[in-house]
Tab-separated table of C-alpha atoms in Angstrom:
chain	number	residue	atom	x	y	z
V	1	MET	CA	-13.206	-19.598	12.934
V	2	SER	CA	-11.722	-16.132	12.302
V	3	ALA	CA	-10.922	-14.998	8.773
V	4	PRO	CA	-7.290	-15.441	7.648
V	5	THR	CA	-5.015	-12.407	7.885
V	6	LEU	CA	-1.645	-11.414	6.475
V	7	ARG	CA	1.206	-13.494	7.865
V	8	LYS	CA	2.819	-11.558	10.722
V	9	GLY	CA	6.494	-11.592	11.593
V	10	THR	CA	7.561	-12.861	8.169
V	11	LEU	CA	9.733	-10.110	6.682
V	12	GLY	CA	13.090	-8.965	8.006
V	13	THR	CA	14.970	-5.782	7.153
V	14	ALA	CA	16.643	-7.313	4.090
V	15	ASP	CA	13.346	-8.676	2.752
V	16	ILE	CA	11.641	-5.278	2.926
V	17	ALA	CA	14.668	-3.569	1.416
V	18	PHE	CA	14.586	-6.057	-1.485
V	19	PHE	CA	10.960	-5.110	-2.180
V	20	VAL	CA	11.538	-1.380	-2.309
V	21	VAL	CA	14.885	-1.406	-4.143
V	22	SER	CA	13.491	-3.882	-6.681
V	23	ALA	CA	10.574	-1.516	-7.318
V	24	ALA	CA	13.083	1.132	-8.397
V	25	ALA	CA	14.539	-1.299	-11.018
V	26	PRO	CA	18.176	-0.111	-10.715
V	27	LEU	CA	19.460	-1.795	-13.882
V	28	THR	CA	16.597	-0.487	-16.002
V	29	VAL	CA	16.983	3.016	-14.559
V	30	MET	CA	20.729	3.046	-15.213
V	31	ALA	CA	20.775	1.547	-18.709
V	32	GLY	CA	17.570	3.272	-19.831
V	33	VAL	CA	17.557	6.703	-18.159
V	34	ALA	CA	21.069	7.562	-16.962
V	35	PRO	CA	22.324	8.174	-20.548
V	36	ILE	CA	19.606	10.820	-20.929
V	37	ALA	CA	20.737	12.418	-17.657
V	38	LEU	CA	24.313	12.555	-18.985
V	39	LEU	CA	23.123	14.031	-22.251
V	40	LEU	CA	21.126	16.742	-20.457
V	41	GLY	CA	23.447	17.597	-17.569
V	42	GLY	CA	26.870	16.514	-18.731
V	43	ILE	CA	29.429	14.749	-16.579
V	44	GLY	CA	28.004	16.303	-13.394
V	45	ALA	CA	24.991	13.968	-13.620
V	46	PRO	CA	26.197	11.672	-10.767
V	47	VAL	CA	25.712	14.555	-8.328
V	48	GLY	CA	22.040	14.780	-9.272
V	49	TYR	CA	21.489	11.269	-7.925
V	50	LEU	CA	23.327	12.149	-4.713
V	51	VAL	CA	21.187	15.269	-4.225
V	52	ALA	CA	17.996	13.285	-4.764
V	53	GLY	CA	19.195	10.635	-2.312
V	54	VAL	CA	20.026	13.205	0.362
V	55	THR	CA	16.634	14.888	-0.077
V	56	LEU	CA	14.769	11.614	0.357
V	57	ALA	CA	16.977	10.615	3.287
V	58	VAL	CA	15.919	13.836	5.009
V	59	PHE	CA	12.305	12.940	4.285
V	60	ALA	CA	12.905	9.462	5.720
V	61	VAL	CA	14.040	10.926	9.067
V	62	GLY	CA	10.612	12.284	9.967
V	63	PHE	CA	8.738	9.574	8.083
V	64	THR	CA	10.379	6.711	9.971
V	65	THR	CA	10.044	8.557	13.280
V	66	MET	CA	6.296	8.749	12.762
V	67	SER	CA	6.260	5.040	11.857
V	68	ARG	CA	6.858	4.269	15.536
V	69	HIS	CA	3.568	5.993	16.389
V	70	VAL	CA	1.317	4.884	13.515
V	71	ARG	CA	0.525	1.185	13.194
V	72	SER	CA	-2.338	1.437	10.690
V	73	ALA	CA	-1.964	-0.690	7.557
V	74	GLY	CA	-2.751	2.323	5.360
V	75	ALA	CA	0.858	3.505	5.050
V	76	PHE	CA	0.910	6.894	3.320
V	77	TYR	CA	-2.749	7.716	3.703
V	78	ALA	CA	-2.731	6.729	7.377
V	79	TYR	CA	0.178	9.073	8.082
V	80	ILE	CA	-1.443	11.900	6.149
V	81	THR	CA	-4.778	11.347	7.899
V	82	ARG	CA	-3.146	11.517	11.322
V	83	GLY	CA	-1.411	14.784	10.467
V	84	LEU	CA	-3.681	16.591	8.010
V	85	GLY	CA	-7.132	15.194	8.747
V	86	ARG	CA	-9.494	12.632	7.230
V	87	PRO	CA	-10.504	14.518	4.056
V	88	VAL	CA	-6.895	14.942	2.974
V	89	GLY	CA	-6.144	11.374	4.076
V	90	ILE	CA	-8.950	9.937	1.945
V	91	ALA	CA	-7.785	12.045	-1.015
V	92	ALA	CA	-4.254	10.741	-0.404
V	93	ALA	CA	-5.556	7.162	-0.493
V	94	LEU	CA	-6.902	7.714	-4.005
V	95	ILE	CA	-3.631	9.325	-5.105
V	96	ALA	CA	-1.774	6.315	-3.693
V	97	MET	CA	-3.889	3.985	-5.800
V	98	LEU	CA	-3.271	6.171	-8.869
V	99	GLY	CA	0.443	6.397	-8.100
V	100	TYR	CA	1.205	2.743	-7.466
V	101	ASN	CA	-1.076	1.470	-10.243
V	102	GLY	CA	0.401	3.990	-12.667
V	103	MET	CA	3.928	2.963	-11.774
V	104	GLU	CA	3.108	-0.713	-12.273
V	105	VAL	CA	0.694	-0.920	-15.185
V	106	GLY	CA	2.778	1.265	-17.476
V	107	VAL	CA	5.793	-0.969	-16.903
V	108	TYR	CA	4.042	-3.848	-18.672
V	109	GLY	CA	4.696	-1.831	-21.830
V	110	LEU	CA	8.379	-1.693	-20.898
V	111	LEU	CA	8.351	-5.448	-20.293
V	112	GLY	CA	7.034	-6.036	-23.794
V	113	SER	CA	9.426	-3.621	-25.505
V	114	ALA	CA	12.488	-4.705	-23.452
V	115	THR	CA	11.813	-8.373	-24.207
V	116	ALA	CA	11.408	-7.589	-27.903
V	117	ASP	CA	14.678	-5.618	-27.890
V	118	THR	CA	16.494	-8.446	-26.094
V	119	SER	CA	15.162	-11.083	-28.472
V	120	ARG	CA	16.180	-8.993	-31.466
V	121	ALA	CA	19.646	-8.203	-30.079
V	122	LEU	CA	20.501	-11.767	-29.045
V	123	TRP	CA	18.717	-13.973	-31.566
V	124	GLY	CA	17.522	-11.678	-34.342
V	125	ILE	CA	13.904	-12.627	-33.652
V	126	ASP	CA	11.073	-10.080	-33.657
V	127	VAL	CA	8.724	-10.823	-30.766
V	128	PRO	CA	5.368	-8.969	-30.572
V	129	TRP	CA	5.149	-7.011	-27.351
V	130	LEU	CA	1.493	-7.639	-26.400
V	131	PRO	CA	1.728	-11.422	-25.751
V	132	VAL	CA	4.845	-10.799	-23.641
V	133	SER	CA	3.038	-8.155	-21.573
V	134	LEU	CA	0.029	-10.417	-21.037
V	135	LEU	CA	2.291	-13.306	-20.028
V	136	GLY	CA	3.977	-10.919	-17.622
V	137	LEU	CA	0.594	-10.061	-16.111
V	138	ALA	CA	-0.011	-13.756	-15.425
V	139	LEU	CA	3.444	-14.279	-13.904
V	140	ILE	CA	3.142	-11.236	-11.648
V	141	TRP	CA	-0.353	-12.271	-10.559
V	142	TYR	CA	1.043	-15.666	-9.527
V	143	GLY	CA	3.936	-14.069	-7.664
V	144	GLY	CA	1.521	-11.862	-5.719
V	145	PHE	CA	-0.831	-14.785	-5.104
V	146	ARG	CA	1.920	-16.748	-3.384
V	147	SER	CA	3.098	-15.919	0.133
V	148	ILE	CA	5.036	-12.731	0.816
V	149	ASP	CA	8.173	-14.655	1.770
V	150	PHE	CA	8.070	-16.352	-1.658
V	151	GLY	CA	8.048	-12.919	-3.269
V	152	ALA	CA	10.909	-11.753	-1.057
V	153	LYS	CA	13.062	-14.708	-2.099
V	154	VAL	CA	12.363	-14.134	-5.795
V	155	LEU	CA	13.125	-10.423	-5.541
V	156	GLY	CA	16.281	-11.105	-3.562
V	157	VAL	CA	17.688	-13.293	-6.339
V	158	LEU	CA	16.678	-10.917	-9.137
V	159	LEU	CA	17.985	-7.834	-7.322
V	160	VAL	CA	21.370	-9.442	-6.657
V	161	ALA	CA	21.590	-10.353	-10.346
V	162	GLU	CA	20.767	-6.899	-11.713
V	163	THR	CA	22.964	-4.987	-9.282
V	164	GLY	CA	25.679	-7.593	-9.790
V	165	ILE	CA	25.932	-6.947	-13.532
V	166	LEU	CA	26.249	-3.202	-12.873
V	167	GLY	CA	28.899	-3.924	-10.252
V	168	LEU	CA	30.722	-6.064	-12.802
V	169	LEU	CA	30.704	-3.157	-15.252
V	170	ALA	CA	32.024	-0.776	-12.594
V	171	GLY	CA	34.726	-3.231	-11.548
V	172	GLY	CA	35.876	-3.691	-15.141
V	173	VAL	CA	36.136	0.076	-15.672
V	174	LEU	CA	38.063	0.656	-12.451
V	175	LEU	CA	40.462	-2.258	-13.016
V	176	GLU	CA	41.288	-0.931	-16.474
V	177	GLY	CA	41.765	2.578	-15.104
V	178	GLY	CA	38.971	4.000	-17.213
V	179	SER	CA	39.428	5.418	-20.701
V	180	SER	CA	42.681	6.759	-22.102
V	181	GLU	CA	42.038	9.927	-20.084
V	182	GLY	CA	42.352	7.954	-16.840
V	183	LEU	CA	40.087	8.178	-13.798
V	184	SER	CA	38.793	11.634	-12.928
V	185	LEU	CA	36.709	13.307	-10.235
V	186	ALA	CA	35.689	16.175	-12.519
V	187	SER	CA	32.048	15.039	-12.255
V	188	PHE	CA	31.971	16.455	-8.735
V	189	SER	CA	33.530	19.859	-9.478
V	190	ALA	CA	31.324	22.939	-9.134
V	191	GLY	CA	31.848	23.901	-12.758
V	192	ASN	CA	30.318	20.639	-13.955
V	193	VAL	CA	27.549	20.516	-11.348
V	194	PHE	CA	26.112	24.019	-11.564
V	195	VAL	CA	25.089	23.906	-15.197
V	196	PRO	CA	21.692	24.721	-16.786
V	197	GLY	CA	20.896	21.071	-17.491
V	198	MET	CA	21.223	19.995	-13.854
V	199	ALA	CA	17.553	20.822	-13.196
V	200	ALA	CA	16.561	18.218	-15.769
V	201	VAL	CA	19.046	15.737	-14.255
V	202	LEU	CA	17.449	16.211	-10.841
V	203	ALA	CA	14.044	15.464	-12.344
V	204	CYS	CA	15.405	12.190	-13.748
V	205	ALA	CA	17.156	11.405	-10.470
V	206	PHE	CA	14.084	11.840	-8.272
V	207	ALA	CA	12.108	9.621	-10.639
V	208	ALA	CA	14.733	6.898	-10.124
V	209	PHE	CA	13.818	6.551	-6.435
V	210	THR	CA	10.097	6.059	-6.933
V	211	GLY	CA	8.624	3.549	-4.493
V	212	PHE	CA	11.365	3.631	-1.843
V	213	GLU	CA	8.893	4.787	0.811
V	214	SER	CA	6.737	1.664	0.440
V	215	THR	CA	8.569	0.025	3.355
V	216	VAL	CA	5.747	0.979	5.713
V	217	ILE	CA	3.215	-0.915	3.596
V	218	TYR	CA	4.729	-4.155	4.906
V	219	ARG	CA	4.488	-3.197	8.563
V	220	ARG	CA	1.929	-5.875	9.429
V	221	GLU	CA	4.121	-8.597	7.929
V	222	ALA	CA	7.429	-7.353	9.337
V	223	ARG	CA	9.368	-8.764	12.255
V	224	ALA	CA	9.776	-6.077	14.938
V	225	PRO	CA	8.399	-3.396	12.573
V	226	GLU	CA	9.466	-0.517	14.839
V	227	ARG	CA	13.054	-1.473	13.938
V	228	THR	CA	12.895	-3.230	10.568
V	229	VAL	CA	10.786	-0.616	8.764
V	230	PRO	CA	13.077	2.380	9.532
V	231	ARG	CA	16.194	0.327	8.836
V	232	ALA	CA	14.875	-0.908	5.500
V	233	THR	CA	13.901	2.638	4.518
V	234	TYR	CA	17.345	4.055	5.249
V	235	ILE	CA	19.074	1.109	3.579
V	236	ALA	CA	16.934	1.485	0.455
V	237	VAL	CA	17.391	5.220	-0.014
V	238	GLY	CA	21.072	5.140	1.008
V	239	PHE	CA	21.893	2.252	-1.291
V	240	LEU	CA	20.047	3.717	-4.262
V	241	GLY	CA	21.590	7.184	-3.911
V	242	LEU	CA	25.165	5.954	-3.582
V	243	PHE	CA	24.804	3.132	-6.105
V	244	TYR	CA	23.238	5.304	-8.797
V	245	ALA	CA	25.872	8.030	-8.412
V	246	PHE	CA	28.728	5.495	-8.420
V	247	ILE	CA	27.517	3.639	-11.504
V	248	VAL	CA	26.897	6.820	-13.513
V	249	TRP	CA	30.368	8.072	-12.529
V	250	THR	CA	31.990	4.817	-13.658
V	251	VAL	CA	30.253	5.059	-17.030
V	252	VAL	CA	31.664	8.575	-17.386
V	253	GLN	CA	35.099	7.072	-16.699
V	254	ALA	CA	34.495	4.339	-19.264
V	255	PHE	CA	34.247	6.882	-22.099
V	256	GLY	CA	36.148	9.799	-20.591
V	257	ASP	CA	35.005	13.235	-19.471
V	258	ALA	CA	35.445	14.689	-22.954
V	259	LYS	CA	33.678	11.940	-24.890
V	260	VAL	CA	30.866	10.493	-22.769
V	261	VAL	CA	28.241	13.124	-23.627
V	262	GLN	CA	28.775	12.621	-27.351
V	263	ALA	CA	28.622	8.848	-26.852
V	264	ALA	CA	25.303	9.245	-25.030
V	265	ALA	CA	24.001	11.452	-27.842
V	266	ASP	CA	25.071	8.976	-30.542
V	267	ASP	CA	23.457	5.917	-28.914
V	268	PRO	CA	21.737	6.526	-25.565
V	269	GLY	CA	20.128	3.085	-25.494
V	270	GLY	CA	23.426	1.344	-26.186
V	271	LEU	CA	25.713	3.363	-23.886
V	272	PHE	CA	25.855	0.823	-21.044
V	273	PHE	CA	26.020	-2.138	-23.425
V	274	SER	CA	28.938	-0.572	-25.258
V	275	ALA	CA	30.760	0.093	-21.983
V	276	ILE	CA	30.335	-3.410	-20.612
V	277	THR	CA	31.333	-4.958	-23.963
V	278	THR	CA	34.573	-2.968	-23.917
V	279	TYR	CA	35.530	-3.490	-20.283
V	280	VAL	CA	34.086	-6.944	-19.527
V	281	GLY	CA	33.191	-8.690	-22.756
V	282	PRO	CA	30.359	-9.310	-25.247
V	283	TRP	CA	28.981	-12.102	-23.068
V	284	ALA	CA	28.341	-9.579	-20.290
V	285	ALA	CA	26.418	-7.349	-22.691
V	286	ASP	CA	24.260	-10.334	-23.666
V	287	LEU	CA	23.670	-11.090	-19.997
V	288	MET	CA	22.771	-7.456	-19.325
V	289	HIS	CA	20.098	-7.645	-22.038
V	290	ILE	CA	18.510	-10.610	-20.264
V	291	LEU	CA	18.822	-9.068	-16.801
V	292	ILE	CA	17.037	-5.907	-17.931
V	293	VAL	CA	13.991	-8.081	-18.576
V	294	THR	CA	14.265	-9.711	-15.130
V	295	SER	CA	14.798	-6.242	-13.597
V	296	VAL	CA	11.485	-5.136	-15.076
V	297	LEU	CA	9.779	-8.277	-13.746
V	298	ALA	CA	11.177	-7.610	-10.268
V	299	SER	CA	9.884	-4.041	-10.346
V	300	LEU	CA	6.444	-5.241	-11.435
V	301	LEU	CA	6.236	-7.812	-8.639
V	302	ALA	CA	7.329	-5.288	-6.014
V	303	PHE	CA	4.730	-2.711	-7.073
V	304	HIS	CA	2.055	-5.413	-7.425
V	305	ASN	CA	2.563	-6.484	-3.815
V	306	ALA	CA	2.404	-2.881	-2.619
V	307	ILE	CA	-0.812	-2.206	-4.549
V	308	ASN	CA	-2.445	-5.353	-3.191
V	309	ARG	CA	-1.796	-4.270	0.365
V	310	TYR	CA	-3.172	-0.800	-0.268
V	311	GLY	CA	-6.291	-2.383	-1.770
V	312	LEU	CA	-6.597	-4.703	1.217
V	313	ALA	CA	-6.271	-1.818	3.663
V	314	LEU	CA	-8.880	0.322	1.882
V	315	ALA	CA	-11.267	-2.636	1.726
V	316	GLU	CA	-10.850	-3.106	5.475
V	317	GLU	CA	-11.578	0.610	5.878
V	318	GLY	CA	-14.862	0.152	4.000
V	319	VAL	CA	-13.833	2.515	1.193
V	320	LEU	CA	-13.324	-0.239	-1.417
V	321	PRO	CA	-15.563	-3.328	-1.796
V	322	ALA	CA	-15.219	-5.771	1.098
V	323	ALA	CA	-14.308	-8.633	-1.271
V	324	LEU	CA	-10.928	-6.981	-1.903
V	325	GLY	CA	-10.146	-7.518	1.773
V	326	ARG	CA	-10.081	-11.303	1.524
V	327	VAL	CA	-6.817	-13.025	2.425
V	328	HIS	CA	-5.901	-16.450	1.055
V	329	PRO	CA	-6.145	-19.065	3.854
V	330	ARG	CA	-2.923	-20.830	2.833
V	331	HIS	CA	-0.647	-18.213	1.302
V	332	ARG	CA	-1.932	-15.346	3.475
V	333	SER	CA	-1.887	-13.029	0.488
V	334	PRO	CA	-4.522	-10.434	-0.495
V	335	TYR	CA	-5.404	-12.569	-3.479
V	336	VAL	CA	-8.685	-10.914	-4.480
V	337	ALA	CA	-7.050	-7.475	-4.527
V	338	GLY	CA	-4.262	-9.031	-6.586
V	339	ALA	CA	-6.687	-10.490	-9.096
V	340	ALA	CA	-8.503	-7.162	-9.399
V	341	GLN	CA	-5.228	-5.329	-9.992
V	342	THR	CA	-4.260	-7.859	-12.654
V	343	VAL	CA	-7.584	-7.394	-14.446
V	344	LEU	CA	-7.100	-3.621	-14.356
V	345	GLY	CA	-3.621	-4.024	-15.820
V	346	ALA	CA	-4.909	-6.304	-18.565
V	347	LEU	CA	-7.622	-3.800	-19.511
V	348	VAL	CA	-5.153	-0.919	-19.745
V	349	VAL	CA	-2.550	-2.933	-21.659
V	350	THR	CA	-5.032	-4.320	-24.192
V	351	GLY	CA	-6.667	-0.914	-24.524
V	352	PHE	CA	-3.374	0.725	-25.491
V	353	ALA	CA	-2.612	-2.163	-27.854
V	354	ALA	CA	-6.021	-1.857	-29.521
V	355	ALA	CA	-5.380	1.842	-30.047
V	356	GLY	CA	-2.099	1.045	-31.799
V	357	ALA	CA	-0.036	2.748	-29.082
V	358	ASP	CA	3.695	2.257	-28.721
V	359	PRO	CA	4.425	0.105	-25.644
V	360	TYR	CA	7.349	2.284	-24.539
V	361	ALA	CA	6.652	5.814	-25.740
V	362	GLN	CA	2.977	5.773	-24.795
V	363	LEU	CA	1.944	2.877	-22.536
V	364	LEU	CA	5.015	3.157	-20.303
V	365	LEU	CA	5.684	6.883	-20.336
V	366	TRP	CA	2.118	8.165	-20.357
V	367	VAL	CA	0.878	5.844	-17.616
V	368	ASN	CA	4.015	6.073	-15.448
V	369	THR	CA	4.209	9.862	-15.411
V	370	PRO	CA	1.065	10.650	-13.351
V	371	GLY	CA	1.970	7.693	-11.139
V	372	MET	CA	5.409	9.139	-10.447
V	373	ILE	CA	4.081	12.638	-9.760
V	374	GLY	CA	1.346	11.190	-7.537
V	375	LEU	CA	3.869	9.366	-5.347
V	376	MET	CA	5.991	12.505	-5.036
V	377	VAL	CA	2.911	14.487	-3.966
V	378	LEU	CA	2.232	11.812	-1.345
V	379	GLN	CA	5.769	12.241	-0.033
V	380	LEU	CA	5.213	15.983	0.255
V	381	LEU	CA	1.893	15.535	2.082
V	382	ALA	CA	3.488	12.955	4.374
V	383	ALA	CA	6.322	15.365	5.264
V	384	LEU	CA	3.788	18.050	6.203
V	385	ALA	CA	1.766	15.470	8.123
V	386	VAL	CA	4.797	14.466	10.195
V	387	PHE	CA	5.366	18.055	11.296
V	388	LEU	CA	1.710	18.657	12.239
V	389	PHE	CA	1.274	15.246	13.867
V	390	PHE	CA	4.055	15.833	16.375
V	391	ARG	CA	2.740	19.310	17.168
V	392	ARG	CA	-0.521	17.760	18.372
V	393	ILE	CA	0.515	14.808	20.530
V	394	PRO	CA	2.803	14.383	23.535
V	395	HIS	CA	6.005	12.606	22.528
V	396	ARG	CA	9.654	12.095	23.387
V	397	GLU	CA	11.079	12.605	19.905
V	398	GLY	CA	13.683	15.291	19.188
V	399	ARG	CA	13.038	18.503	17.246
V	400	LEU	CA	15.467	17.483	14.521
V	401	ARG	CA	13.247	14.524	13.640
V	402	THR	CA	9.868	16.162	14.167
V	403	VAL	CA	10.415	19.766	13.046
V	404	VAL	CA	13.605	20.360	11.087
V	405	ALA	CA	13.691	17.203	8.927
V	406	PRO	CA	10.027	17.211	7.838
V	407	LEU	CA	10.012	20.941	7.027
V	408	VAL	CA	13.278	20.767	5.088
V	409	ALA	CA	11.972	17.696	3.268
V	410	ALA	CA	8.730	19.506	2.418
V	411	VAL	CA	10.633	22.415	0.874
V	412	LEU	CA	12.950	20.123	-1.097
V	413	LEU	CA	10.107	17.890	-2.286
V	414	THR	CA	8.117	20.924	-3.419
V	415	GLY	CA	11.103	21.906	-5.546
V	416	ALA	CA	11.428	18.349	-6.866
V	417	ILE	CA	7.763	18.199	-7.875
V	418	GLY	CA	8.165	21.534	-9.619
V	419	LEU	CA	11.226	20.269	-11.513
V	420	VAL	CA	9.483	17.077	-12.624
V	421	SER	CA	6.314	18.909	-13.671
V	422	TYR	CA	8.242	21.600	-15.549
V	423	ASN	CA	10.364	18.982	-17.330
V	424	VAL	CA	7.548	16.497	-17.843
V	425	ASP	CA	8.226	16.390	-21.577
V	426	LEU	CA	11.485	14.570	-20.751
V	427	PHE	CA	9.433	11.684	-19.394
V	428	THR	CA	6.636	11.603	-21.959
V	429	GLY	CA	7.914	12.950	-25.265
V	430	ALA	CA	4.305	14.008	-25.787
V	431	SER	CA	2.524	17.154	-26.908
V	432	THR	CA	1.778	20.016	-24.520
V	433	ALA	CA	-1.894	19.036	-24.367
V	434	VAL	CA	-1.072	15.455	-23.368
V	435	ASN	CA	1.469	16.632	-20.788
V	436	VAL	CA	-1.022	19.032	-19.203
V	437	LEU	CA	-3.583	16.237	-18.989
V	438	LEU	CA	-1.115	13.797	-17.412
V	439	VAL	CA	0.038	16.293	-14.781
V	440	ALA	CA	-3.542	17.427	-14.092
V	441	LEU	CA	-4.595	13.864	-13.246
V	442	VAL	CA	-2.987	14.128	-9.819
V	443	PRO	CA	-4.805	17.257	-8.569
V	444	GLY	CA	-7.940	15.930	-10.269
V	445	VAL	CA	-7.799	12.691	-8.282
V	446	PHE	CA	-7.050	14.672	-5.125
V	447	LEU	CA	-10.211	16.739	-5.656
V	448	LEU	CA	-12.177	13.550	-6.297
V	449	GLY	CA	-10.871	12.222	-2.986
V	450	LEU	CA	-12.067	15.307	-1.124
V	451	LEU	CA	-15.510	14.849	-2.667
V	452	LEU	CA	-15.469	11.174	-1.654
V	453	ALA	CA	-14.601	12.204	1.911
V	454	ARG	CA	-17.550	14.563	1.964
V	455	ARG	CA	-19.858	11.825	0.694
V	456	LEU	CA	-18.583	9.314	3.256
V	457	ARG	CA	-19.061	11.783	6.099
V	458	ARG	CA	-22.659	12.412	5.074
V	459	HIS	CA	-23.812	8.953	4.012
V	460	ARG	CA	-21.455	6.502	5.781
V	461	PRO	CA	-20.379	8.338	8.933
V	462	GLU	CA	-19.165	5.150	10.640
V	463	VAL	CA	-16.689	4.503	7.791
V	464	TYR	CA	-15.574	8.130	7.809
V	465	ALA	CA	-15.121	8.213	11.594
V	466	SER	CA	-12.959	5.081	11.685
V	467	PHE	CA	-10.864	5.861	8.615
V	468	ALA	CA	-7.146	5.188	9.277
V	469	ALA	CA	-7.840	4.477	12.949
V	470	GLU	CA	-5.164	2.680	14.913
V	471	PRO	CA	-5.433	-1.100	15.394
V	472	PRO	CA	-5.506	-2.475	18.961
V	473	GLN	CA	-2.322	-1.941	20.953
V	474	GLU	CA	0.322	-4.501	20.105
V	475	GLY	CA	2.616	-3.573	22.946
V	476	HIS	CA	5.799	-3.728	20.888
V	477	ASP	CA	7.287	-0.264	20.964
V	478	GLY	CA	7.078	0.808	24.576
V	479	LEU	CA	5.630	4.174	23.579
V	480	PRO	CA	2.253	5.510	24.652
V	481	ASP	CA	-0.376	4.983	21.978
V	482	PRO	CA	-1.622	8.105	20.265
V	483	PRO	CA	-5.401	8.294	20.239
V	484	ALA	CA	-7.263	6.732	17.336
V	485	GLN	CA	-7.729	10.159	15.791
V	486	PRO	CA	-5.468	12.678	17.533
V	487	VAL	CA	-6.305	15.480	15.116
V	488	SER	CA	-9.528	17.154	14.257
V	489	THR	CA	-10.520	17.072	10.630
V	490	SER	CA	-9.591	20.687	10.155
V	491	VAL	CA	-9.905	20.385	6.389
V	492	THR	CA	-13.652	20.427	5.994
V	493	LEU	CA	-15.954	20.341	3.045
């Protein structure tokens, strides 16, 4: 009997979109980060989220076009391998593991601190963060252990709840006509957009989209992936860009153009709670406290599922131990990869706790930052890979999708990475030495990946030769298959 595999044809467009939007944790991003964006960039902050959304939508044009030609389960690293060669692809695989693990494991610190804050705000009870984080690890492991459709249903409910409370806030503000100043569109005027702090706002805005590109990770489990994956990608990035900008604008209206920056400076953590208390009621603020915790749980589950599938793919490639490639016979989940990821998370969380680290200022921010930068670097490499891939194969795609969009995206993403790296202290609050170390982790892992590629080519040539190769033809897209490796490994070591 053949070994069990992931359940095919399970996820529709909405399911995949729930996974990637949940990973971004919209409520947590708005209540936790948007006040800082307003403080740094003023009332023009909503435009920063629109600019980030447009940039990533341009990236998605070429990215989703290539998704019709690449069926490998390796997502980012498969795309990069097909365009830039195996050494860069193997290095990208390690960065993907750093990026997705960094984005997830650090958030267990946020889970602990957010739960403690909620318990204190609602019931006046001080809850230690470590037991909450460890309980969260167990819950997320179970969610990943269950079938992918179970996870999609859970995320669907949680995402509707967290976006719903933000929609309720926005509706209350608009129905009341905003503050005493009335509703205003001054946030979108050039004088409020082109200000020195907008560079820092853009850094915050790009960070708010982290994980949107993970749609392709679910290709093997998607129904009609040549349609559902691109649709889910566009829906995710379009929704996040417009939703973020709209919600930040409504919060500006809640306090007024002249007063919102001072309000954010006085109490950044309480800005959204104050607004919803005023325009909806204290009960809504209490509910928002609870939904922030569920928003964090949704983000953790979404990233956990993505990491498991990367681990599964790399185990099937022969790069990671074969045991990580086992799929549960009933739930059809990569349960061994999930268990390994949970153990890794537990080690990191308990290690930070043993060192007396703060769960938010250190566990969350220090672990998330290299993860965020790593995923942005992957987006840049993928944009370059799209351009080179379509230069090397016969195809029927237009130049806008295969030349203009990927090159424009590469330029914009290079600028975004520069902004985030230059303003990294906004994300970490750490010393210069710590910031340099956190940023240097990404190129360090990339170099390690190149060395791993060299070792595989010399000592395991069969693994190296088949890395990111295409699976057998599925006959679903009507397009001629590209060869298993259409590019030479021009990056040599």
